[in-house]
């Protein structure tokens, strides 16, 4: 097994990504290849004291920036670390690919270079939210809109992921909606509700309101990528906001600071538990090989966790199982 | 001035609502009328020791439940506390109406009985989120979808509310989107971005991602009611989730409990600060008279605060100012 890592993308590239890759190479048995500008990789590693000996270095002269258009990955930047990593994956020169780069480019590149699983209409981003019980949020940003059958397909693929990777037995699937009744939402969501209710092998718990998401009412929540993106980013923003308010509270005066000192390790553990990077990155669900979107702000630990997650995806046989689900005939016949 | 309160709707009706109304009657000078089943009001007040002497009681035999269809307010339940309160408001027998009941019915009833401000296409719900600086979220649930000119209209009306009620000078308006670049979102949001950029009297700060909402980057955020509802409810759910995790942390062992005792008043204050009920309820923006949707789980304090907010809306002249904005010719001419 070989895990490919784009070390040139993300806010902390390349140093933190190289450090995460080197840590993973020491901890795990599969081979790891880092993709990026060889001269930069060698200079930065030398200066930062990162041991490259366990890593294969693949030279890629350019980088896709956050501002580049999504399709640059298959056009003017075919020689970028992201495009070259996806090419290697598609040629079988690696078993999984991790990148902290431009999300749009990664989804476009994975779809066009690595290709979707046969029968999948749209690949989606599957972020895992750090609630009481980890929650797979699908789609968390690849597609602004979905058609009703997409919700059903994502529910099927997401259930496989939740079972094999998150360790949930018969994962419960919810449809994000603005109320619990089945008449909530527009015609699109009402039809999605109907398809999910009748979906083979789907343990559908019905509509779920955003208020209930943190409390473990389902293991997979399906929604369009616009709403999913808002949910993902608000979870992140509100988490930092509340932890920063808490920190202000605890340093307000001497008595507070003394008491806070006792609680500090526990609060640090709570903050860590509420950090999405503990689950690695967001898998691109519906792509025929494992591609993981690490957070743009990934540090070495997040990359290390993304590698661990990639190894889990490769070993678990989750993608062949998704392919089996996607090959089923679509339900509803002429209604599709 | 007279404030009308539907005391029969909401999870804690009628007791908590009566108590909030009685507290408000003692604290504020305007008259307060409570609307509901007179026999129930008298029995409950008697048993709970609530002094009704400062309140006018208006008898309404029925109640709209959370399960009733929105249009029941103008059909089979014209004799409900909500419908009768809206009728009184429309006839000038009150200056503002507060209800903790069925949101769909309240929006429909306000639109059909009280009527919209002339020139307003759609009334919206304007929740105030309890961030560093209060943030007006428009639409937080009345309309699943908006057309581009709606975003501009909500931005104008929301700016008036943020200035006159939340005390913001030249309120900054953001468009909720899945990235900061102006090319983000579908055609609808890109056109909304263009209209907002050119909007007269709008201090438009551009696209805002959900991650940044808690940090005071804008005073008004405009979005469709489906996404807005998810943002509102997730804010609420995540707040309770994190405070409950925090409470578990602080009672984990004796040392934690001792330290937590010192911090308790500060944490309680933080929790209160992060409670939306401190801002009262959500005003229905675009209705020609003040209508306030209090949270379904409103306690006496939330109702008291909603009355204070209603008085503020009546005194401030915010609705005549909104009417002035809505009467302006729509921009873009044939593009509308």
XYZ file of C-alpha atoms in Angstrom:
672
model
C 0.000 0.000 0.000
C 1.184 3.524 -0.782
C -0.377 6.804 0.397
C 0.198 9.904 -1.757
C 0.293 13.353 -0.112
C 0.156 16.740 -1.823
C 2.511 18.671 0.494
C 2.366 21.998 -1.360
C -1.272 22.974 -0.687
C -2.914 24.355 2.426
C -2.157 27.247 4.767
C 0.802 25.546 6.429
C 2.437 24.018 3.354
C 4.914 22.607 2.964
C 6.459 22.408 6.460
C 3.526 21.128 8.539
C 2.501 18.707 5.788
C 6.015 17.305 5.496
C 6.199 16.906 9.250
C 2.840 15.095 9.312
C 3.957 12.847 6.434
C 7.250 12.016 8.173
C 5.438 11.278 11.467
C 3.011 8.998 9.597
C 5.880 7.228 7.818
C 7.423 6.402 11.204
C 4.122 5.282 12.740
C 2.465 3.290 9.972
C 3.685 0.503 7.702
C 2.444 1.612 4.238
C 4.805 3.538 1.960
C 4.257 7.296 1.759
C 5.045 9.497 -1.236
C 5.062 13.281 -0.901
C 4.343 15.287 -4.043
C 5.678 18.796 -4.583
C 8.574 20.923 -5.704
C 11.605 18.773 -4.879
C 13.945 21.724 -4.261
C 11.455 23.391 -1.891
C 10.776 20.104 -0.078
C 14.488 19.468 0.462
C 15.254 23.023 1.593
C 12.327 23.272 3.996
C 12.963 19.802 5.442
C 16.643 20.611 5.933
C 15.874 23.907 7.704
C 13.081 22.473 9.848
C 14.956 19.294 10.697
C 12.360 16.970 9.158
C 13.696 13.497 8.369
C 12.700 12.632 4.788
C 14.311 9.186 4.848
C 11.035 7.276 5.151
C 9.368 9.239 2.330
C 9.429 8.954 -1.447
C 9.598 12.443 -2.992
C 7.805 12.997 -6.335
C 8.667 16.240 -8.077
C 5.784 18.487 -9.191
C 6.794 21.938 -10.384
C 3.583 23.959 -9.836
C 0.911 24.435 -7.163
C -2.812 25.127 -7.431
C -3.651 28.139 -5.280
C -6.929 28.789 -3.475
C -7.725 31.411 -6.125
C -7.144 29.159 -9.161
C -10.277 28.035 -10.997
C -11.346 24.451 -10.270
C -10.624 23.305 -13.806
C -7.005 24.497 -13.704
C -6.255 21.015 -12.308
C -6.960 19.498 -15.742
C -5.852 22.487 -17.833
C -2.942 24.823 -17.200
C -1.830 23.146 -13.957
C -1.505 19.501 -14.989
C 2.012 19.716 -13.528
C 0.772 20.782 -10.068
C 1.217 18.673 -6.930
C -2.545 18.073 -6.840
C -2.955 17.092 -10.499
C 0.144 14.873 -10.433
C -0.990 13.129 -7.254
C -4.397 12.431 -8.798
C -2.694 11.152 -11.974
C -0.494 8.808 -9.936
C -3.570 7.536 -8.102
C -5.444 6.928 -11.366
C -2.430 5.038 -12.827
C -2.272 2.768 -9.772
C 0.975 4.302 -8.476
C -0.657 4.845 -5.099
C -3.714 3.646 -3.181
C -5.039 6.896 -1.686
C -4.411 10.626 -2.103
C -4.489 13.353 0.565
C -4.567 17.094 -0.236
C -5.253 20.200 1.877
C -5.665 22.322 -1.257
C -8.400 24.071 -3.250
C -11.604 22.064 -2.666
C -13.195 22.868 -6.025
C -10.063 21.802 -7.886
C -9.776 18.596 -5.851
C -13.399 17.602 -6.554
C -13.021 18.470 -10.269
C -9.661 16.705 -10.539
C -10.838 13.599 -8.696
C -13.938 13.425 -10.928
C -12.096 14.003 -14.214
C -8.762 12.274 -13.553
C -9.548 9.488 -11.067
C -13.229 9.171 -12.144
C -16.355 8.441 -10.200
C -17.616 5.030 -9.144
C -19.806 3.666 -11.972
C -23.433 4.688 -11.390
C -22.625 7.685 -9.161
C -24.146 10.899 -10.533
C -22.203 13.383 -8.386
C -19.220 13.016 -6.083
C -19.729 14.691 -2.702
C -17.574 15.826 0.210
C -18.122 13.819 3.380
C -16.989 15.834 6.378
C -17.123 14.153 9.791
C -18.443 16.483 12.496
C -16.981 16.093 16.020
C -20.216 15.635 17.960
C -21.110 13.228 20.825
C -20.954 10.568 18.192
C -19.148 11.413 14.914
C -21.611 12.562 12.232
C -20.978 12.150 8.501
C -22.222 15.286 6.701
C -22.927 14.643 3.020
C -22.673 16.784 0.902
C -20.551 19.288 2.747
C -19.715 21.410 -0.270
C -19.215 19.779 -3.676
C -22.658 20.379 -5.230
C -24.738 23.514 -4.661
C -27.914 21.617 -5.492
C -28.986 17.984 -5.544
C -31.842 16.183 -7.286
C -33.968 13.832 -5.124
C -32.209 10.637 -6.271
C -28.856 12.157 -5.239
C -29.989 12.229 -1.601
C -30.795 8.531 -1.816
C -27.473 7.707 -3.451
C -25.531 9.719 -0.879
C -27.471 7.997 1.898
C -26.423 4.599 0.531
C -22.760 5.512 0.033
C -22.632 7.381 3.337
C -24.077 4.411 5.208
C -21.253 2.222 3.864
C -18.673 4.779 5.006
C -20.264 5.190 8.440
C -20.344 1.436 8.934
C -16.893 0.526 7.672
C -14.915 3.586 8.749
C -16.810 5.145 11.644
C -17.758 1.734 13.057
C -21.529 2.260 13.172
C -23.736 -0.816 12.878
C -26.740 -0.099 10.582
C -26.048 3.634 10.437
C -29.087 5.874 10.881
C -29.579 8.404 8.080
C -31.322 11.765 8.492
C -32.432 14.333 5.907
C -31.578 17.883 6.982
C -34.767 19.922 6.854
C -36.403 22.917 8.504
C -38.817 20.805 10.514
C -39.430 17.181 11.395
C -42.709 16.644 9.519
C -42.423 14.886 6.149
C -44.182 17.792 4.416
C -41.304 20.156 5.275
C -39.049 21.655 2.603
C -39.849 22.165 -1.084
C -40.932 19.565 -3.649
C -37.326 18.400 -4.070
C -36.886 17.544 -0.386
C -40.326 15.980 -0.111
C -39.454 13.640 -2.988
C -36.057 12.927 -1.398
C -37.919 12.052 1.821
C -40.129 9.603 -0.074
C -37.162 7.932 -1.813
C -35.243 7.664 1.466
C -38.246 6.142 3.252
C -38.389 3.408 0.637
C -34.620 3.078 0.114
C -33.263 -0.470 0.253
C -30.849 -0.954 3.139
C -31.260 2.624 4.416
C -32.133 3.082 8.108
C -33.916 6.395 7.531
C -34.843 8.342 10.675
C -36.700 11.085 8.772
C -36.159 14.820 8.672
C -33.660 16.200 11.173
C -33.396 19.849 12.186
C -29.965 21.441 12.499
C -30.600 21.995 16.229
C -30.521 18.219 16.825
C -27.401 17.403 14.805
C -24.936 17.555 17.747
C -26.952 15.109 19.851
C -26.435 11.845 17.981
C -29.918 11.528 16.423
C -28.348 10.084 13.255
C -24.959 8.872 11.967
C -25.234 10.280 8.439
C -26.989 13.522 7.511
C -27.721 14.185 3.851
C -28.166 17.706 2.477
C -27.223 19.821 -0.526
C -23.642 21.112 -0.620
C -24.622 24.751 -0.048
C -26.435 24.053 3.214
C -23.893 21.385 4.184
C -21.071 23.853 3.714
C -22.835 26.358 5.975
C -23.326 23.645 8.634
C -19.690 22.532 8.439
C -18.258 26.033 8.625
C -20.637 27.264 11.323
C -19.735 24.251 13.475
C -16.105 25.229 13.127
C -16.680 28.950 13.675
C -19.003 28.549 16.655
C -16.624 26.066 18.257
C -13.740 28.537 18.117
C -15.988 31.396 19.160
C -17.288 29.641 22.273
C -13.864 28.293 23.279
C -12.411 31.786 22.959
C -15.218 33.280 25.073
C -14.577 30.543 27.617
C -10.916 31.353 27.687
C -11.702 35.065 28.282
C -13.979 34.036 31.140
C -11.286 31.932 32.747
C -8.638 34.606 32.684
C -10.925 37.421 33.833
C -9.383 37.716 37.318
C -6.962 35.986 39.673
C -9.534 33.688 41.298
C -10.753 32.619 37.867
C -7.179 32.016 36.679
C -6.345 29.859 39.711
C -9.463 27.746 39.301
C -8.975 27.543 35.566
C -5.500 26.099 36.100
C -7.021 22.978 37.663
C -9.515 22.624 34.840
C -7.081 23.387 32.049
C -6.126 19.815 31.080
C -9.788 18.789 30.997
C -10.749 21.791 28.866
C -7.851 21.141 26.542
C -9.101 17.573 26.120
C -12.612 18.875 25.427
C -11.299 21.302 22.838
C -9.298 18.542 21.189
C -12.336 16.257 21.173
C -14.241 19.039 19.402
C -11.575 19.405 16.751
C -12.543 17.903 13.404
C -8.892 17.174 12.598
C -9.023 14.242 15.019
C -11.061 12.424 12.361
C -8.562 13.244 9.612
C -10.009 14.931 6.543
C -13.168 14.765 4.490
C -13.380 11.802 2.095
C -14.599 12.489 -1.446
C -17.563 10.126 -1.535
C -18.362 8.618 -4.937
C -14.812 8.693 -6.363
C -13.472 5.298 -7.452
C -10.264 5.566 -5.387
C -9.726 7.080 -1.914
C -9.236 10.870 -2.094
C -9.190 12.840 1.160
C -9.634 16.576 1.478
C -7.657 17.683 4.529
C -8.635 21.031 6.054
C -6.881 24.057 4.531
C -5.475 24.902 7.957
C -4.191 21.354 8.594
C -1.230 21.068 10.929
C 1.134 18.078 11.121
C -1.261 16.173 13.383
C -4.202 16.644 10.996
C -2.110 15.291 8.107
C -0.951 12.375 10.266
C -4.606 11.618 11.072
C -5.602 11.950 7.401
C -2.959 9.343 6.505
C -4.286 7.013 9.189
C -7.789 7.556 7.806
C -6.576 6.888 4.219
C -5.032 3.589 5.355
C -8.341 2.672 6.987
C -10.274 3.436 3.805
C -7.918 1.356 1.657
C -7.884 -1.606 4.079
C -11.600 -1.639 4.790
C -12.820 -2.318 1.266
C -15.244 0.592 1.617
C -14.944 1.633 -2.036
C -15.728 -1.800 -3.552
C -18.759 -1.934 -1.241
C -19.851 1.542 -2.413
C -19.453 0.359 -6.021
C -21.789 -2.546 -5.282
C -24.415 -0.139 -3.887
C -24.037 2.325 -6.777
C -24.480 -0.461 -9.353
C -28.018 -1.198 -8.093
C -30.787 -0.015 -10.422
C -32.208 3.352 -9.333
C -35.534 3.070 -7.492
C -38.761 4.629 -8.633
C -38.371 3.712 -12.309
C -39.807 6.459 -14.505
C -39.836 8.865 -11.553
C -36.062 9.282 -11.841
C -49.339 52.103 23.319
C -50.671 48.591 23.795
C -48.758 45.318 23.355
C -50.774 42.188 22.490
C -49.545 38.769 23.625
C -50.768 35.353 22.491
C -50.412 33.469 25.790
C -51.748 30.117 24.555
C -48.936 29.142 22.143
C -45.461 27.776 22.814
C -44.091 24.905 24.900
C -44.657 26.651 28.234
C -48.080 28.146 27.565
C -49.949 29.556 29.247
C -48.199 29.811 32.631
C -44.751 31.101 31.630
C -46.277 33.478 29.092
C -48.711 34.897 31.630
C -45.916 35.332 34.132
C -43.762 37.137 31.531
C -46.710 39.350 30.575
C -47.430 40.206 34.227
C -43.736 40.990 34.858
C -43.690 43.233 31.776
C -46.876 44.992 32.881
C -45.215 45.869 36.206
C -41.961 47.008 34.567
C -43.095 48.963 31.520
C -45.636 51.724 31.032
C -47.569 50.566 27.909
C -50.786 48.601 28.363
C -50.592 44.860 27.838
C -53.394 42.622 26.604
C -53.134 38.842 26.853
C -55.115 36.794 24.348
C -56.332 33.275 25.080
C -59.029 31.174 26.659
C -60.275 33.307 29.528
C -61.222 30.371 31.770
C -57.813 28.736 31.316
C -56.003 32.033 31.886
C -57.920 32.669 35.114
C -57.490 29.131 36.449
C -53.779 28.924 35.668
C -53.084 32.402 37.040
C -54.955 31.576 40.211
C -53.084 28.325 40.749
C -49.692 29.777 39.893
C -50.227 32.981 41.867
C -49.831 35.282 38.866
C -51.306 38.739 39.386
C -53.471 39.563 36.368
C -54.454 43.017 37.641
C -52.189 44.923 35.237
C -53.349 42.938 32.205
C -56.325 43.171 29.886
C -57.601 39.665 29.076
C -59.078 39.069 25.601
C -60.975 35.810 25.219
C -60.020 33.542 22.298
C -61.552 30.075 22.379
C -59.117 28.059 20.229
C -55.350 27.597 19.808
C -53.220 26.897 16.734
C -50.993 23.905 17.468
C -47.542 23.256 16.035
C -49.098 20.612 13.770
C -51.845 22.824 12.316
C -51.336 23.918 8.713
C -50.126 27.506 8.300
C -53.340 28.619 6.637
C -55.512 27.449 9.537
C -54.923 30.944 10.961
C -57.163 32.423 8.244
C -59.461 29.417 7.840
C -60.781 27.089 10.533
C -58.960 28.825 13.408
C -59.989 32.466 12.980
C -61.042 32.261 16.644
C -57.562 31.224 17.865
C -55.388 33.362 20.136
C -52.981 33.949 17.241
C -55.591 34.897 14.638
C -57.483 37.122 17.075
C -54.293 38.891 18.147
C -53.391 39.573 14.524
C -56.942 40.826 13.850
C -56.732 43.192 16.830
C -53.383 44.477 15.557
C -54.774 45.038 12.051
C -57.781 46.917 13.478
C -55.532 49.224 15.484
C -56.536 47.723 18.849
C -52.891 47.195 19.677
C -49.478 48.421 18.489
C -47.464 45.185 18.409
C -48.152 41.454 18.674
C -46.011 38.759 20.311
C -46.546 35.001 19.785
C -44.462 31.915 20.593
C -46.630 29.763 18.344
C -46.479 27.972 14.978
C -44.035 29.981 12.824
C -45.645 29.125 9.488
C -49.065 30.185 10.766
C -47.677 33.416 12.231
C -45.971 34.391 8.953
C -49.083 33.479 6.933
C -51.411 35.253 9.369
C -49.263 38.383 9.567
C -49.074 38.515 5.760
C -52.790 37.903 5.149
C -54.372 39.651 8.141
C -51.954 42.469 9.051
C -50.502 42.751 5.500
C -47.021 43.494 4.259
C -45.434 46.905 3.906
C -46.267 48.220 0.403
C -43.543 47.188 -2.048
C -42.280 44.242 0.015
C -42.371 40.989 -2.000
C -41.904 38.558 0.890
C -41.973 38.951 4.648
C -39.010 37.315 6.385
C -38.079 36.236 9.904
C -35.266 38.270 11.427
C -33.626 36.297 14.227
C -30.897 38.022 16.226
C -27.942 35.714 16.912
C -26.107 36.159 20.242
C -22.575 36.621 18.930
C -19.782 39.065 19.991
C -21.966 41.675 18.436
C -25.654 40.799 17.809
C -26.186 39.615 14.232
C -29.496 39.981 12.391
C -30.110 36.823 10.329
C -32.547 37.414 7.468
C -34.345 35.237 6.373
C -34.225 32.771 9.207
C -37.068 30.629 7.980
C -40.062 32.210 6.249
C -39.110 31.585 2.584
C -37.339 28.439 1.359
C -36.022 30.312 -1.667
C -35.412 33.931 -2.573
C -35.010 35.697 -5.919
C -32.004 38.072 -6.255
C -34.022 41.254 -5.643
C -35.298 39.772 -2.352
C -31.756 39.731 -0.969
C -31.447 43.437 -1.776
C -34.797 44.240 -0.212
C -34.001 42.276 2.943
C -30.630 44.020 3.142
C -32.366 47.412 3.071
C -35.044 46.520 5.624
C -32.533 44.677 7.815
C -30.201 47.672 7.828
C -33.022 49.855 9.162
C -33.727 47.318 11.935
C -30.049 46.937 12.833
C -29.633 50.704 13.021
C -32.781 51.618 14.926
C -33.164 48.578 17.187
C -29.702 47.042 17.533
C -28.032 50.464 17.631
C -25.589 49.929 14.759
C -24.452 52.995 12.834
C -24.358 52.212 9.057
C -24.881 48.488 9.540
C -22.632 46.234 7.472
C -24.476 43.674 5.375
C -23.029 40.311 4.304
C -24.348 37.717 1.854
C -24.027 34.178 3.237
C -22.112 32.123 0.692
C -19.786 29.129 0.490
C -16.721 31.255 -0.172
C -15.683 34.897 -0.136
C -15.086 35.380 -3.884
C -17.903 37.093 -5.787
C -18.127 34.159 -8.215
C -19.258 31.818 -5.398
C -22.732 30.289 -5.307
C -25.121 29.753 -8.203
C -26.463 32.313 -10.705
C -29.046 33.498 -8.159
C -26.462 34.396 -5.510
C -24.096 35.944 -8.049
C -26.898 38.256 -9.201
C -27.797 39.003 -5.558
C -24.120 39.912 -5.005
C -24.232 42.309 -7.957
C -27.460 43.988 -6.761
C -26.112 44.308 -3.196
C -22.846 45.843 -4.445
C -24.816 48.542 -6.226
C -27.575 48.877 -3.617
C -28.353 52.421 -2.498
C -27.617 52.965 1.192
C -26.332 49.395 1.696
C -22.907 48.990 3.324
C -22.217 45.661 1.606
C -19.165 43.754 2.877
C -19.472 40.981 0.282
C -19.850 37.242 0.688
C -19.465 35.905 4.221
C -18.810 32.262 5.092
C -20.708 30.693 7.991
C -17.407 30.181 9.823
C -16.994 33.963 10.216
C -20.529 34.781 11.372
C -19.773 34.683 15.137
C -16.883 37.131 14.852
C -18.689 40.374 14.033
C -17.733 40.670 10.338
C -21.201 42.060 9.583
C -24.318 43.281 11.403
C -26.899 41.828 9.011
C -26.508 38.567 7.095
C -28.901 37.859 4.230
C -29.675 34.321 3.064
C -32.592 32.165 1.964
C -34.900 30.888 4.713
C -33.812 27.259 4.352
C -30.138 27.995 4.970
C -30.990 30.688 7.520
C -33.106 28.232 9.464
C -30.223 25.737 9.535
C -27.867 28.492 10.773
C -30.293 29.622 13.480
C -31.014 26.129 14.760
C -27.436 24.916 14.596
C -26.343 27.964 16.603
C -28.865 27.013 19.236
C -28.049 23.272 19.175
C -24.286 23.711 19.223
C -24.533 26.227 22.044
C -26.435 23.765 24.252
C -24.180 20.906 23.175
C -20.961 22.702 24.089
C -22.314 24.070 27.375
C -23.457 20.582 28.348
C -20.037 19.091 27.487
C -18.486 21.863 29.548
C -20.719 21.072 32.469
C -19.732 17.362 32.269
C -16.075 18.413 32.272
C -16.542 20.546 35.346
C -18.228 17.890 37.410
C -15.872 15.088 36.368
C -14.141 14.837 39.763
C -13.829 16.608 43.115
C -10.972 18.917 42.099
C -12.882 19.932 38.989
C -16.045 20.544 41.024
C -14.210 22.733 43.541
C -12.615 24.835 40.822
C -15.809 25.008 38.858
C -17.597 26.470 41.890
C -15.432 29.591 41.644
C -16.068 29.903 37.921
C -19.762 29.114 38.066
C -21.149 32.684 38.187
C -18.917 33.680 35.255
C -19.962 30.651 33.207
C -23.576 31.288 34.006
C -23.162 34.840 32.725
C -21.485 33.514 29.576
C -24.313 31.061 28.990
C -26.872 33.804 29.495
C -24.981 36.075 27.092
C -25.149 33.262 24.523
C -28.880 32.876 24.947
C -30.904 34.325 22.080
C -33.827 35.059 24.417
C -31.880 38.020 25.806
C -32.690 39.793 22.525
C -36.386 38.934 22.780
C -37.878 37.223 19.761
C -37.510 37.349 16.000
C -39.262 40.286 14.322
C -41.256 39.557 11.154
C -39.498 41.893 8.755
C -41.652 43.374 5.983
C -44.977 43.297 7.865
C -46.705 46.680 8.201
C -47.087 46.434 11.999
C -44.703 44.982 14.629
C -45.128 41.198 14.922
C -42.613 39.266 17.009
C -42.065 35.526 16.901
C -40.899 34.458 20.350
C -39.082 31.127 20.597
C -41.336 28.093 21.042
C -39.537 27.283 24.273
C -39.861 30.847 25.636
C -39.895 31.175 29.398
C -41.252 34.162 31.338
C -38.009 36.088 30.871
C -38.026 35.577 27.084
C -41.601 36.919 26.904
C -40.664 39.864 29.128
C -37.755 40.612 26.774
C -39.988 40.229 23.712
C -42.371 42.840 25.173
C -39.434 45.200 25.798
C -38.338 44.619 22.197
C -41.892 45.249 20.897
C -41.998 48.568 22.777
C -38.659 49.471 21.205
C -39.938 48.687 17.724
C -43.090 50.749 18.204
C -41.236 53.740 19.706
C -38.366 53.764 17.243
C -40.324 54.395 14.074
C -38.545 51.480 12.433
C -41.579 50.406 10.402
C -42.287 53.820 8.805
C -38.586 53.955 7.888
C -38.803 50.468 6.323
C -41.866 51.609 4.376
C -39.839 54.525 2.992
C -37.107 52.103 1.826
C -39.587 49.615 0.338
C -41.333 52.363 -1.639
C -38.175 53.114 -3.612
C -38.257 51.923 -7.227
C -36.509 48.545 -7.611
C -33.014 48.823 -9.074
C -31.916 47.168 -12.296
C -35.073 48.076 -14.245
C -35.971 45.274 -16.656
C -33.643 42.899 -14.815
C -36.199 42.530 -12.031
